[in-house]
CSV table of C-alpha atoms in Angstrom, one decimal:
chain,number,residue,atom,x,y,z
A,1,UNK,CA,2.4,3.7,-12.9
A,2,UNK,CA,-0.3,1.5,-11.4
A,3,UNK,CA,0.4,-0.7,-9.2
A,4,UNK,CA,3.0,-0.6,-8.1
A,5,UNK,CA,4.3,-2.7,-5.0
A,6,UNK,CA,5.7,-1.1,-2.4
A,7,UNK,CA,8.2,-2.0,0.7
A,8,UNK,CA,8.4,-0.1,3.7
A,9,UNK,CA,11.0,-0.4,6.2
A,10,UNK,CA,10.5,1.5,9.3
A,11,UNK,CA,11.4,-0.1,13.1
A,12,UNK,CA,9.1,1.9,15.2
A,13,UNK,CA,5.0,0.6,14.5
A,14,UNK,CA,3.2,3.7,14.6
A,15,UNK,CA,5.8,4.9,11.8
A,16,UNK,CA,5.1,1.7,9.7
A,17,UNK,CA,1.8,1.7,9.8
A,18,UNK,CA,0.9,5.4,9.0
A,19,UNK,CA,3.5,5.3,5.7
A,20,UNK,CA,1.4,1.7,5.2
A,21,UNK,CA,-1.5,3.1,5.3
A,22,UNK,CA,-0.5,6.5,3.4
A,23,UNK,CA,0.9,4.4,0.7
A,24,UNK,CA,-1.9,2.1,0.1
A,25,UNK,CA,-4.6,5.4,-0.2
A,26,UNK,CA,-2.5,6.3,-3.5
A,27,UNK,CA,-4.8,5.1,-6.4
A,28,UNK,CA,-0.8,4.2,-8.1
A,29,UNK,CA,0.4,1.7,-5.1
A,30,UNK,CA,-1.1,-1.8,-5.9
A,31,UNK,CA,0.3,-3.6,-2.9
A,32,UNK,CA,2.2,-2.4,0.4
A,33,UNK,CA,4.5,-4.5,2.3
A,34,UNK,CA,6.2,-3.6,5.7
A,35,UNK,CA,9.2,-4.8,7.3
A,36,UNK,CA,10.3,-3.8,11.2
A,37,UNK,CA,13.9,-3.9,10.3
A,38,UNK,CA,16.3,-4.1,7.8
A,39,UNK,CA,16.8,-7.8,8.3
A,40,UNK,CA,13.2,-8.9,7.8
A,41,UNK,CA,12.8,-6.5,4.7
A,42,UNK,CA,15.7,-8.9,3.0
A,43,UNK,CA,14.0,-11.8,3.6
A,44,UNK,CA,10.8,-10.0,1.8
A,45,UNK,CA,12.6,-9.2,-1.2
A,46,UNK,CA,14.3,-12.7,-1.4
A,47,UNK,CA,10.6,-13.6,-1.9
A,48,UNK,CA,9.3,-10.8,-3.7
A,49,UNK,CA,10.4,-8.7,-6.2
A,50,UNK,CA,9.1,-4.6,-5.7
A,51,UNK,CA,9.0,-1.7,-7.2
A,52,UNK,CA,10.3,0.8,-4.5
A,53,UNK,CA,11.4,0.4,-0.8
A,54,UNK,CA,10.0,3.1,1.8
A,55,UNK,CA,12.9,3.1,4.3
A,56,UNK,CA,13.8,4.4,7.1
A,57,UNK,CA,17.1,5.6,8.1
A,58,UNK,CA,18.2,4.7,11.4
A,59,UNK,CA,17.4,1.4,12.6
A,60,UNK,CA,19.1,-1.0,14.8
A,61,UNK,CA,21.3,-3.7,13.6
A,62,UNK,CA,21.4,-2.6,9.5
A,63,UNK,CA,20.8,0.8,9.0
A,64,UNK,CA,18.8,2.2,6.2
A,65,UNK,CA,21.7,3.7,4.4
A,66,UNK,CA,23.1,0.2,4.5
A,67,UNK,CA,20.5,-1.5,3.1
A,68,UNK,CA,20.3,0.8,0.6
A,69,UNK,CA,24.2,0.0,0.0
A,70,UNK,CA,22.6,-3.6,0.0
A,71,UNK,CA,19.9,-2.8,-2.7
A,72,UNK,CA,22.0,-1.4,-4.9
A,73,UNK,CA,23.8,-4.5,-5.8
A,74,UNK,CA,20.1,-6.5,-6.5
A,75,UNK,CA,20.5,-7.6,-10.3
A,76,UNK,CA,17.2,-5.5,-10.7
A,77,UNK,CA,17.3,-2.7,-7.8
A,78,UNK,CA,13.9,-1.4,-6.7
A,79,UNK,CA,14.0,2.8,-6.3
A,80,UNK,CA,14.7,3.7,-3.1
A,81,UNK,CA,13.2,6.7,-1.0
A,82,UNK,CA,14.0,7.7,2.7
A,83,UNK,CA,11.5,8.4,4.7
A,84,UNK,CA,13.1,9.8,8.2
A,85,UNK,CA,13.3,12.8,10.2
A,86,UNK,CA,17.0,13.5,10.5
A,87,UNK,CA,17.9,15.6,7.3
A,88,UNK,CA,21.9,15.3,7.4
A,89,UNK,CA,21.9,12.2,6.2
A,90,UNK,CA,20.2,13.7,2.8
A,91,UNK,CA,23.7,13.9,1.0
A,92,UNK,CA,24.5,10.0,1.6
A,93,UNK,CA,21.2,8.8,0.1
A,94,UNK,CA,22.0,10.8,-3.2
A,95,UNK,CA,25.2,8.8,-3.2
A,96,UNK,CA,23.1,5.7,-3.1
A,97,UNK,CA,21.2,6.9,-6.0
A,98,UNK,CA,17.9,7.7,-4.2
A,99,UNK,CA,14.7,8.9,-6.0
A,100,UNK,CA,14.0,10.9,-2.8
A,101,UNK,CA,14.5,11.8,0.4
A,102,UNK,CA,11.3,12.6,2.4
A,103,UNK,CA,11.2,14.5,5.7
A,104,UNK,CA,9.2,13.1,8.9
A,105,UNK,CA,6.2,14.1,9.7
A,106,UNK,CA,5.4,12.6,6.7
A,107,UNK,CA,2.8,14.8,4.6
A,108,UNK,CA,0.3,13.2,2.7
A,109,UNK,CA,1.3,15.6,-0.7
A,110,UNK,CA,5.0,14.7,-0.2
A,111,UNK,CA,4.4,11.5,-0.4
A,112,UNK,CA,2.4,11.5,-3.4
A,113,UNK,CA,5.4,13.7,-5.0
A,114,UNK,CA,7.9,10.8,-4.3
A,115,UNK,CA,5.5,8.0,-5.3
A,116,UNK,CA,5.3,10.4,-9.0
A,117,UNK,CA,9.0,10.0,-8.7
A,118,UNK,CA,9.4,6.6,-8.3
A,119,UNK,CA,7.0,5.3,-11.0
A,120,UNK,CA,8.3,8.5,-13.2
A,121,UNK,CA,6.7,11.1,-15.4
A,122,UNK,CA,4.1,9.6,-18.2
A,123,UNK,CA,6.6,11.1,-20.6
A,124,UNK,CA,10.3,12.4,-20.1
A,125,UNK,CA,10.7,15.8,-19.3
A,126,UNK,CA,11.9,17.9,-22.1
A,127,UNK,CA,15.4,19.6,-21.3
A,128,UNK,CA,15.7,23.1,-20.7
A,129,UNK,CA,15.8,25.1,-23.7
A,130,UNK,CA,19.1,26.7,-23.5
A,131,UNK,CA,18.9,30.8,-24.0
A,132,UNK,CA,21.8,33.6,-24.9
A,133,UNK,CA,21.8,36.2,-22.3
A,134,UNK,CA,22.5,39.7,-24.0
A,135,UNK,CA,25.3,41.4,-22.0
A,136,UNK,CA,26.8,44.9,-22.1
A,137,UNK,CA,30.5,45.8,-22.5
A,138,UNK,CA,32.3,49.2,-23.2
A,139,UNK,CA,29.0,50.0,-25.9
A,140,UNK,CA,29.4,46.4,-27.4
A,141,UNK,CA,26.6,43.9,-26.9
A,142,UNK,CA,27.6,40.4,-26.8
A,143,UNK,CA,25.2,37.3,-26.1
A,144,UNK,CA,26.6,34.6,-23.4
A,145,UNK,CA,24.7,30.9,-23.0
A,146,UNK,CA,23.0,30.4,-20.2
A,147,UNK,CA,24.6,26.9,-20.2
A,148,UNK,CA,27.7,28.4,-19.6
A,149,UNK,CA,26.9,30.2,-16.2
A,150,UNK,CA,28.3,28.7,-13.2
A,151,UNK,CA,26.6,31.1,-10.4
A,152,UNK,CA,24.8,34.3,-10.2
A,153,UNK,CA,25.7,37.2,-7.7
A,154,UNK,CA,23.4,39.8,-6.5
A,155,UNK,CA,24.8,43.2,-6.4
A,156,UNK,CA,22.4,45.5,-5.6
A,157,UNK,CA,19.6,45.6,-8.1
A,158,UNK,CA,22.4,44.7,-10.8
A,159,UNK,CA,23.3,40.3,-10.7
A,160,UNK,CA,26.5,39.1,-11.7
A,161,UNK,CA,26.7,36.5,-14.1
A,162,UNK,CA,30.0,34.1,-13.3
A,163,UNK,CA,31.2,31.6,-16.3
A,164,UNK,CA,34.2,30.0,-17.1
A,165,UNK,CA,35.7,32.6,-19.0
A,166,UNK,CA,34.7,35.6,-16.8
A,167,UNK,CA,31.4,37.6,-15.9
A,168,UNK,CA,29.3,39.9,-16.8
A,169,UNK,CA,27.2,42.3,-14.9
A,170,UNK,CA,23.2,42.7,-16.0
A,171,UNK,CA,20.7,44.9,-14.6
A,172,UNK,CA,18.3,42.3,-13.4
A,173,UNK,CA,17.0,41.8,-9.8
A,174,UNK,CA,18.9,37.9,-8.1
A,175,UNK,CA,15.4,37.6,-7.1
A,176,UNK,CA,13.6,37.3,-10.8
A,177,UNK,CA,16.5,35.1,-12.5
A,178,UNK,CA,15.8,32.5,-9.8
A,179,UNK,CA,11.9,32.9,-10.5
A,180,UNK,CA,13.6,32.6,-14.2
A,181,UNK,CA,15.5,30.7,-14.4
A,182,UNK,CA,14.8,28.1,-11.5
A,183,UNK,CA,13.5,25.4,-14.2
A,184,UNK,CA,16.5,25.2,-15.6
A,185,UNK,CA,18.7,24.1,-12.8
A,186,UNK,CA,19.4,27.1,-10.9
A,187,UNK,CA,19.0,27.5,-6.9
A,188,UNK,CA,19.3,29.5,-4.3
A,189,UNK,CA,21.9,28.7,-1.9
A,190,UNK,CA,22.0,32.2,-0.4
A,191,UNK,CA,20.8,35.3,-0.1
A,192,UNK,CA,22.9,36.7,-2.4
A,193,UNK,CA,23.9,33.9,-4.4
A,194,UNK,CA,22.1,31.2,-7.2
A,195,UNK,CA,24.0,27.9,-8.4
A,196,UNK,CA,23.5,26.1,-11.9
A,197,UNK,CA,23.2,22.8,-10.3
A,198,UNK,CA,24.5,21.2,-13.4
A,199,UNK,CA,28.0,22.7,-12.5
A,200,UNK,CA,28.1,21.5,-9.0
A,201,UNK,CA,30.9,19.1,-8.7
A,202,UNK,CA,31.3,18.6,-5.6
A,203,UNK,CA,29.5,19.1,-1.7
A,204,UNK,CA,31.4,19.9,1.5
A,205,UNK,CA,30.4,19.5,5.0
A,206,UNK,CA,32.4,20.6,7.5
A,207,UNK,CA,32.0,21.4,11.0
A,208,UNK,CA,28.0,22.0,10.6
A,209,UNK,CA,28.5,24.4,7.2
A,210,UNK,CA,28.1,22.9,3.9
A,211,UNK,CA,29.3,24.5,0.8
A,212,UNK,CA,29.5,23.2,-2.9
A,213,UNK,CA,32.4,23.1,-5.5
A,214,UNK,CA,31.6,23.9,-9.1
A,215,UNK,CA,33.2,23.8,-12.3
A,216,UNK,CA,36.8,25.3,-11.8
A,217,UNK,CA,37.0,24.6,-8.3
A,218,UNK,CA,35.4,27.9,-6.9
A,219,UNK,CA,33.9,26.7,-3.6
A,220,UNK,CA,30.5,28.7,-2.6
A,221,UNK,CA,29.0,28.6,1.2
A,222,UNK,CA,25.6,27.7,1.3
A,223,UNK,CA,23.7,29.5,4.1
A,224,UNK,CA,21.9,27.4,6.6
A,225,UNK,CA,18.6,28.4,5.7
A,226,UNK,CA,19.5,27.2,1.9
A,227,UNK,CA,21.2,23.8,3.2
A,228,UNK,CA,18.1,21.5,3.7
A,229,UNK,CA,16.8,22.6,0.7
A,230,UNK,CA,20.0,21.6,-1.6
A,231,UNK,CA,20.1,18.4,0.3
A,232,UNK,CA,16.4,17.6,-1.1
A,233,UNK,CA,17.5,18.9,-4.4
A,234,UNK,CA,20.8,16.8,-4.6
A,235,UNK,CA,18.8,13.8,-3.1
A,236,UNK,CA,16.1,13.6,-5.7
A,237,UNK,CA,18.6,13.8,-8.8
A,238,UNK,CA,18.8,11.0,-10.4
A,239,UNK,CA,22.0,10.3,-12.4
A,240,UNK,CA,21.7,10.6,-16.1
């Protein structure tokens, strides 16, 4: 992953130069180069080729969704992150395929976790192992993949475990299958309910309140406190 060259698009100076200067301290970046606008950061890649463009979001003239739009039809696309400080636009960058979608004030750590994600891991990640959950029923125990599980809902100090096919009730706390189970795709979207992000087939937002669809067409509200964080989520996956 070293160096790597780097764009950054950002309209306001003091925003530029910090993310310049941020960027260039990471022993992986090999060369940084800024652009003011959206405009000026085409005419840099009709001369250069990069790795990843830094960019911000909303700009005048070409916004940094658009450009993005742009990008994606390069013969060889450089990864995009956003770097900006309004969240809602979170769910549009994951349409454009983003590799991440990083919050102003920029922290230095944060950085470093989207500059891991745009060069990528040494190695691929293994998948999840995928596990059989023993369940209970009328004396009879039967064993249900954990593949299979659509959501989880917490009842009491019992969860409820939702698949295709039905559910199944387990005396296990909402709180330590997410601690569980949270490497293998599952999040919190409320206080009483996790998702299997691999089943999510669809996001909603609608007057302020986002919810997902998943596989079957159950729709599920995600709480506010939960919403920013799915947004990251959904923004840093990458489609297979």
């Amino acid at each position: 992953m070293a160096g790597l060259k780097v764009l950054v698009v950002d309209d306001e100076r003091p925003a530029l130069d910090e993310l310049t200067y941020l960027l260039g301290q990471d022993e992986r970046v090999g060369q940084v180069l800024g652009a003011s606008s959206a405009t000026d950061a085409l005419r840099v890649l009709r001369e250069t080729a990069v790795d990843a463009v830094f960019l911000d979001v909303q700009m005048p003239g070409l916004s940094g969704l658009e450009l993005g739009e742009l990008l994606g039809n390069f013969r060889t696309p450089p990864r995009i992150v956003f770097v900006t400080a309004h969240e809602e636009h979170a769910l549009r960058a994951f349409d454009l395929q983003a590799v991440d979608y990083v919050l102003k004030p920029v922290r230095a750590d944060r950085l470093a976790e989207a500059v891991r994600r745009v060069g990528g891991p040494a190695e691929a990640p293994a998948p999840p192992t995928d596990v059989q959950i023993p369940v209970e029923l009328g004396g009879v125990t039967r064993f249900v993949q954990r593949s299979a599980i659509t959501h989880v809902e917490a009842q009491g100090d019992y969860a409820r475990l939702h698949t295709g096919a039905g559910s199944h009730l387990v005396r296990t706390p909402l709180t330590a299958l997410e601690e569980e189970w949270g490497p293998a795709g599952f999040v919190r979207i409320h206080r009483s309910l996790l998702v299997a992000m691999q089943h999510v087939t669809e996001v909603r937002m609608e007057a302020g309140r986002c919810s997902v669809v998943i596989t079957g067409g159950t729709e599920l509200g995600v709480s506010r406190r939960h919403t920013r964080q799915l947004r990251e989520r959904l923004a840093r996956r990458t489609q297979a």
